[in-house]
PDB file of C-alpha atoms in Angstrom:
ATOM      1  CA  UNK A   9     -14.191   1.028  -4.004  1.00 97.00           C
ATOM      2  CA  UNK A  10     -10.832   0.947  -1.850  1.00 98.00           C
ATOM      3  CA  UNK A  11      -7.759  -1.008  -3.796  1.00 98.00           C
ATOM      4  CA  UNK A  12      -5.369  -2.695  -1.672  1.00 98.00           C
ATOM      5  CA  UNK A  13      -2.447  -3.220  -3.931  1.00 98.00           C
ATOM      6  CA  UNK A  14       1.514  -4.621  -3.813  1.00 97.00           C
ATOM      7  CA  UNK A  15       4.154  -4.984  -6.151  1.00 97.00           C
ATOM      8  CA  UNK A  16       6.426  -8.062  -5.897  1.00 97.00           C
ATOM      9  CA  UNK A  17       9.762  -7.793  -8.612  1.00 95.00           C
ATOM     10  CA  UNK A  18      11.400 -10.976 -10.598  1.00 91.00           C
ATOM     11  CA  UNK A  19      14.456 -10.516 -12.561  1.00 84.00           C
ATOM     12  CA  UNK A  20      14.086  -7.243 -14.538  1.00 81.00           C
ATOM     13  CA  UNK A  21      10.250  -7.659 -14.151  1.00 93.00           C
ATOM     14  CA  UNK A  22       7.448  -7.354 -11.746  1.00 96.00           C
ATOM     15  CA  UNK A  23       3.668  -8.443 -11.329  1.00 98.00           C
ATOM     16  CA  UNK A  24       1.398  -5.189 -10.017  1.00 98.00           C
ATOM     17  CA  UNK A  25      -1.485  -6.848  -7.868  1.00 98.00           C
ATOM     18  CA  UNK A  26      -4.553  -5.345  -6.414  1.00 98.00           C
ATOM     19  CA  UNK A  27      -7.257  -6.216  -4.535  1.00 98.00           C
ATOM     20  CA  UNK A  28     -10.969  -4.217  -4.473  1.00 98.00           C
ATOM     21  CA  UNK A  29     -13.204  -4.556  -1.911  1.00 98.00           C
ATOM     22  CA  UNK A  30     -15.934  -1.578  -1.250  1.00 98.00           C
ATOM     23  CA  UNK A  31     -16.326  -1.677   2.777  1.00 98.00           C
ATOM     24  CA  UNK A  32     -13.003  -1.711   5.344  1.00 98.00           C
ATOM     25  CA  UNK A  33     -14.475  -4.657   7.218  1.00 98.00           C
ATOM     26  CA  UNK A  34     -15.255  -6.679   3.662  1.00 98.00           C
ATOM     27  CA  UNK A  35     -13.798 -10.545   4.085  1.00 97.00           C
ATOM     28  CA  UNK A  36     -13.415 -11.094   0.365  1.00 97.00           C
ATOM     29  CA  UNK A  37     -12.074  -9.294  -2.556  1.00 98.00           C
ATOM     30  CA  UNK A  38     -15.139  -7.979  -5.090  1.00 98.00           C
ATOM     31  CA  UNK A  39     -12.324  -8.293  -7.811  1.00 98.00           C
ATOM     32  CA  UNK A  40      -8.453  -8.766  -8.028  1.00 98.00           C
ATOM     33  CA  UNK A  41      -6.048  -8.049 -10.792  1.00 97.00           C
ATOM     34  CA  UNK A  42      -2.968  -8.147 -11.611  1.00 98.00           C
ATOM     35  CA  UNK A  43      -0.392  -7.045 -14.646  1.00 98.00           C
ATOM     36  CA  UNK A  44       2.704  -8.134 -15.619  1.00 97.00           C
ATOM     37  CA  UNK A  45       5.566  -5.704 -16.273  1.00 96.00           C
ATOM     38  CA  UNK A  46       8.307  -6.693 -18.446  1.00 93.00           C
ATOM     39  CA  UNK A  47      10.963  -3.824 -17.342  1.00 88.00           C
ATOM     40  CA  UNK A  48      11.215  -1.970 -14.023  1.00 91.00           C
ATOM     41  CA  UNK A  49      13.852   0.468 -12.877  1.00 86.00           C
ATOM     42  CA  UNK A  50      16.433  -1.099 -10.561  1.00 85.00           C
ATOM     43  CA  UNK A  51      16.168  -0.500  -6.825  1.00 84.00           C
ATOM     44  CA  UNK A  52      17.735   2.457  -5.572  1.00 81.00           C
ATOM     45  CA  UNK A  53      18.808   2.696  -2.075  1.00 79.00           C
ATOM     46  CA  UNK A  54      16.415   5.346  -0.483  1.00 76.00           C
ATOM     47  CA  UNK A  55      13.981   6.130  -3.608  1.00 83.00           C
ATOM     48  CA  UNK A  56      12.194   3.132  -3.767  1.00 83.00           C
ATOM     49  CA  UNK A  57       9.439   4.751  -5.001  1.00 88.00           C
ATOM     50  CA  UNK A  58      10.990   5.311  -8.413  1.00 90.00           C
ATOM     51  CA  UNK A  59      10.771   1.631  -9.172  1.00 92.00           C
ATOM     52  CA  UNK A  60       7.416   0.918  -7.365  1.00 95.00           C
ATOM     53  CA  UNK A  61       5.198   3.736  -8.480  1.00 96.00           C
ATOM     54  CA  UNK A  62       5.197   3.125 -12.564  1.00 96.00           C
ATOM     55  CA  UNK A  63       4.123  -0.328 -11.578  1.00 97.00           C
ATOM     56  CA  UNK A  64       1.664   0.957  -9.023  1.00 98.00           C
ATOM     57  CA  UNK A  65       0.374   3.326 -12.043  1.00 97.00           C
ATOM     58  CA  UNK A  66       0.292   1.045 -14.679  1.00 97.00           C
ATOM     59  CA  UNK A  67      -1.956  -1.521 -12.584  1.00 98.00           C
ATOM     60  CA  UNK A  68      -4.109   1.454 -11.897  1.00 98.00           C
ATOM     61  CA  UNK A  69      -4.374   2.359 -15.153  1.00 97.00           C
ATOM     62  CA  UNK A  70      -6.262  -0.819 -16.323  1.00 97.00           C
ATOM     63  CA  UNK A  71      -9.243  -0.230 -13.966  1.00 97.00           C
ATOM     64  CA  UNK A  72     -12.050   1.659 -15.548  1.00 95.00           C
ATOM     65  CA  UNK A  73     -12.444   4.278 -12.455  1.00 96.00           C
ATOM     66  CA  UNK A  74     -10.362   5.630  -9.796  1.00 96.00           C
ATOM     67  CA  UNK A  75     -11.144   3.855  -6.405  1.00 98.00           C
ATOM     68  CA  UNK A  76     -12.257   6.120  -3.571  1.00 98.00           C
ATOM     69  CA  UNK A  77      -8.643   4.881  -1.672  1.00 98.00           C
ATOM     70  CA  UNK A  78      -5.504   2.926  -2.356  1.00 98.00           C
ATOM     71  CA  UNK A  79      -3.975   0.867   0.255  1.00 98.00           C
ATOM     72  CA  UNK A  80      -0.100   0.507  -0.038  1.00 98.00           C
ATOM     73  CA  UNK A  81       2.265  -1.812   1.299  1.00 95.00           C
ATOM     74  CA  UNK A  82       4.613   0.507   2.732  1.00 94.00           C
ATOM     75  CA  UNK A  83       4.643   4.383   4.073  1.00 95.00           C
ATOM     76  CA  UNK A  84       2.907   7.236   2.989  1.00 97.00           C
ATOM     77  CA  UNK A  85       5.242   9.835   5.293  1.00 95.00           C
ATOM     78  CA  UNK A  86       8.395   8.436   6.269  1.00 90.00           C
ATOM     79  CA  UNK A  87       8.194  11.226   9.197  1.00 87.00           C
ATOM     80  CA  UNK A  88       6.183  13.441  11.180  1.00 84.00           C
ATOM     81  CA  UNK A  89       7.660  16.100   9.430  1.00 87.00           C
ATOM     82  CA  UNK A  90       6.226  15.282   5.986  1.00 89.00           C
ATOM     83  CA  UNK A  91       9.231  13.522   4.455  1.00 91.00           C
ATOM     84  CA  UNK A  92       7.835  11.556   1.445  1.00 95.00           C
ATOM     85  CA  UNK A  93       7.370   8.033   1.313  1.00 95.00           C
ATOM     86  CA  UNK A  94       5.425   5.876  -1.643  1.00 96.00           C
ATOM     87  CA  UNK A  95       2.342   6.733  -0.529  1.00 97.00           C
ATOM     88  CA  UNK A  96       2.786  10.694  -0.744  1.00 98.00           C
ATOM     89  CA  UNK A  97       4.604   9.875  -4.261  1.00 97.00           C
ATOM     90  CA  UNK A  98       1.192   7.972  -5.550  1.00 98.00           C
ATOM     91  CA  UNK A  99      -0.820  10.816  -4.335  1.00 98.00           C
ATOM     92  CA  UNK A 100       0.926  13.502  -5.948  1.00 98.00           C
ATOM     93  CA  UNK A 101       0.983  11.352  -8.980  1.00 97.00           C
ATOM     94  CA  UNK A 102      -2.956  10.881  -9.002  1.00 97.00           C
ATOM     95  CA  UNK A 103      -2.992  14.739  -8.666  1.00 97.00           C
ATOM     96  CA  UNK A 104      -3.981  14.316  -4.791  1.00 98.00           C
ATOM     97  CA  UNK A 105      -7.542  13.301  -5.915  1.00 97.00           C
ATOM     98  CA  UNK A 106      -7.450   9.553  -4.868  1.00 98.00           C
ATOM     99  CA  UNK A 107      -6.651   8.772  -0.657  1.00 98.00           C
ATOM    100  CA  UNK A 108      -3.762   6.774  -0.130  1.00 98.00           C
ATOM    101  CA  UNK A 109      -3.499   4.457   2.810  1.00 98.00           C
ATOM    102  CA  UNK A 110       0.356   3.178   3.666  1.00 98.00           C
ATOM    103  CA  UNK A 111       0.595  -0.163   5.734  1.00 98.00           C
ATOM    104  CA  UNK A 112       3.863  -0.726   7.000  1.00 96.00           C
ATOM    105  CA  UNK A 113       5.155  -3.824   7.798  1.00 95.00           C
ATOM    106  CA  UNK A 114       8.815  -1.735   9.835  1.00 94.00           C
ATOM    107  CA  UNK A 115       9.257   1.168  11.440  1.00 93.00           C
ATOM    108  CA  UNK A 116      10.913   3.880   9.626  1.00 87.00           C
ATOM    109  CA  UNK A 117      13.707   5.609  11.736  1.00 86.00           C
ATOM    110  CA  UNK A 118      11.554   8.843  12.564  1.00 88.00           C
ATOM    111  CA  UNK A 119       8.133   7.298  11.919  1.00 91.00           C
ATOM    112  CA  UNK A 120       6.271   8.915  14.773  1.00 92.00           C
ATOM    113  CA  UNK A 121       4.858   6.751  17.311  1.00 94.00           C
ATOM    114  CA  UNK A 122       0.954   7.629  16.430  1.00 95.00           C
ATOM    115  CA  UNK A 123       1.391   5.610  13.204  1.00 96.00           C
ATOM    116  CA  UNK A 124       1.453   2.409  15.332  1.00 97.00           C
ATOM    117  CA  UNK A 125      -1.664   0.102  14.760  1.00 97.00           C
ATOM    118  CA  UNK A 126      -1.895  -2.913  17.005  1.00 97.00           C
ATOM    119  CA  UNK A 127      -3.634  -5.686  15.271  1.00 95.00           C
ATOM    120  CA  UNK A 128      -2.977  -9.755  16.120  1.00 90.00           C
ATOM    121  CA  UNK A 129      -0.254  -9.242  18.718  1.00 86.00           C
ATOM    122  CA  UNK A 130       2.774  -7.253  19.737  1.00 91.00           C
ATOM    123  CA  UNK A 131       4.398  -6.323  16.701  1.00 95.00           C
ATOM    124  CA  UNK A 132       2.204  -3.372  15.558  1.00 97.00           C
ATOM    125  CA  UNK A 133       1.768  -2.095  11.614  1.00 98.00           C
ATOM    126  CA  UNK A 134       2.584   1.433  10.467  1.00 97.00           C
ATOM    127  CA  UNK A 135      -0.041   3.918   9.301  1.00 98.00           C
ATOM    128  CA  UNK A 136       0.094   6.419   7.630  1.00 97.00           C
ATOM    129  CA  UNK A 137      -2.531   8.466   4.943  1.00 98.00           C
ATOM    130  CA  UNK A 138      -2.526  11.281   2.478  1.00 98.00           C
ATOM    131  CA  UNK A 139      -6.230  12.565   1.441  1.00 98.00           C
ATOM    132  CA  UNK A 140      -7.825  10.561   4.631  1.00 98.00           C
ATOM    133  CA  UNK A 141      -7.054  12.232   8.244  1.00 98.00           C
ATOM    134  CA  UNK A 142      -4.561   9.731   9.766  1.00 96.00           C
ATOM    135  CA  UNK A 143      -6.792   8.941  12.820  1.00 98.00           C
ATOM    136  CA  UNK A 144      -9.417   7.724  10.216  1.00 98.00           C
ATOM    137  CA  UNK A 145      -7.025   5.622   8.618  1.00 98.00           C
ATOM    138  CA  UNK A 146      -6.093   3.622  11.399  1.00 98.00           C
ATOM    139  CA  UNK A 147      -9.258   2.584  12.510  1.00 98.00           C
ATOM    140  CA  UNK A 148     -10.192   2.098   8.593  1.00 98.00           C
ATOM    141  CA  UNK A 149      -7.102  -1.105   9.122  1.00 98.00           C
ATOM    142  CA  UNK A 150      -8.029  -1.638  12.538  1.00 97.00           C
ATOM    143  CA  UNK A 151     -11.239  -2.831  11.289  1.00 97.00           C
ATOM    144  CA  UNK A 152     -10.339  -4.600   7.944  1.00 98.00           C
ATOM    145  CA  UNK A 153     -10.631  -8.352   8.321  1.00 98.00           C
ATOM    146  CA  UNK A 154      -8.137 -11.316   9.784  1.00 96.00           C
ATOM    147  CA  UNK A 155      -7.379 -12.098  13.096  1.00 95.00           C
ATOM    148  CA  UNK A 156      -3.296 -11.876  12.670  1.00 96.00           C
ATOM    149  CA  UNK A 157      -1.377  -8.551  11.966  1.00 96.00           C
ATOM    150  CA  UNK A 158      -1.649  -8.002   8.660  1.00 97.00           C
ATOM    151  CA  UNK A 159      -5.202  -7.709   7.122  1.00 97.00           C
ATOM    152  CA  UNK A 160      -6.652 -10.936   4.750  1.00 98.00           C
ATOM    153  CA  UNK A 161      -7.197  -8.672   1.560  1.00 98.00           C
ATOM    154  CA  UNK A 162      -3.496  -7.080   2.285  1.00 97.00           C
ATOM    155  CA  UNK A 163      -2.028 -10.541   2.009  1.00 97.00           C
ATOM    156  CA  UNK A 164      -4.014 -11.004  -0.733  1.00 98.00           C
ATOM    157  CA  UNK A 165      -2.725  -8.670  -2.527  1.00 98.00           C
ATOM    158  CA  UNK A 166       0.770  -9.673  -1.946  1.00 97.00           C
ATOM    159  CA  UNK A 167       0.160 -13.286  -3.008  1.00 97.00           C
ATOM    160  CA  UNK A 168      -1.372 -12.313  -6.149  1.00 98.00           C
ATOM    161  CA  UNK A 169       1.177 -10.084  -6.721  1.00 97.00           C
ATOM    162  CA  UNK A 170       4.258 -13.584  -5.996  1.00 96.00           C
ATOM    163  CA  UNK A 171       2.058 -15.294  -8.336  1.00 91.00           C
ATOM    164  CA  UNK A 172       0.009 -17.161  -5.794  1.00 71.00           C
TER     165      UNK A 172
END
């Protein structure tokens, strides 16, 4: 199974949603979750991972196996040059055994140019993959389903994750 999964933060809390679906091209969820977390770390300015990934965890930890892939909403590589972004910080966490998928919504200053994905217009998405060649990984969002930029089960995932 692949997990497409987003973390959206109210007052000291957040909800952890995810979406499974077990093909790329799949046009519905086979099950969605989420979990509410009571007390998450404050944002800090360039290590947004430190407030993201115990959520990310702890919504991973209610599933009885480890999917085959996670899909973030965000970077895995901030870089070409292998700077970490919360994608690299979930696979290092899962002990580089599960392959994690960032889909990023901006550009980060020095995200290379290869990332792009053009999906639904102009305004292309950024991927990037740890555990999964990168090539792979775009064509793996290329294909998922939804005629606009960002991929149905993505945006699934994020409403879940508002509460929608």
């Amino acid at each position: 199974m692949i997990l497409a999964a987003d973390v959206h933060y109210f007052d000291a809390g957040a909800r952890a949603a995810g979406v499974l679906f077990g093909d790329w091209g799949d046009e519905a969820a086979a099950a969605e979750l989420t979990l509410d977390i009571d007390n998450v770390a404050a944002y800090e300015p360039g290590a947004f991972y430190r407030r993201e990934l115990p959520c990310l965890t702890a919504l991973l930890a209610t599933l009885d196996a480890a999917p085959a892939c996670i899909v973030v909403d965000g970077h895995v590589w901030l870089d070409g040059a292998g700077r970490p972004g919360l994608g690299a910080h979930l696979w290092e966490a899962l002990q580089r055994r599960v392959a994690v998928v960032g889909v990023a919504k901006t550009r980060f200053v020095d995200t290379p140019a290869e990332a792009e994905v053009v999906r639904g217009g102009a305004r292309p998405l950024y991927v990037t993959a740890a555990g999964l060649d990168p090539a792979l990984a775009r064509a793996a969002v290329l294909r998922m389903h939804g005629a606009h930029r960002l991929p149905e089960l993505l945006k699934r995932a994020d409403r879940l994750a508002r509460g929608g």
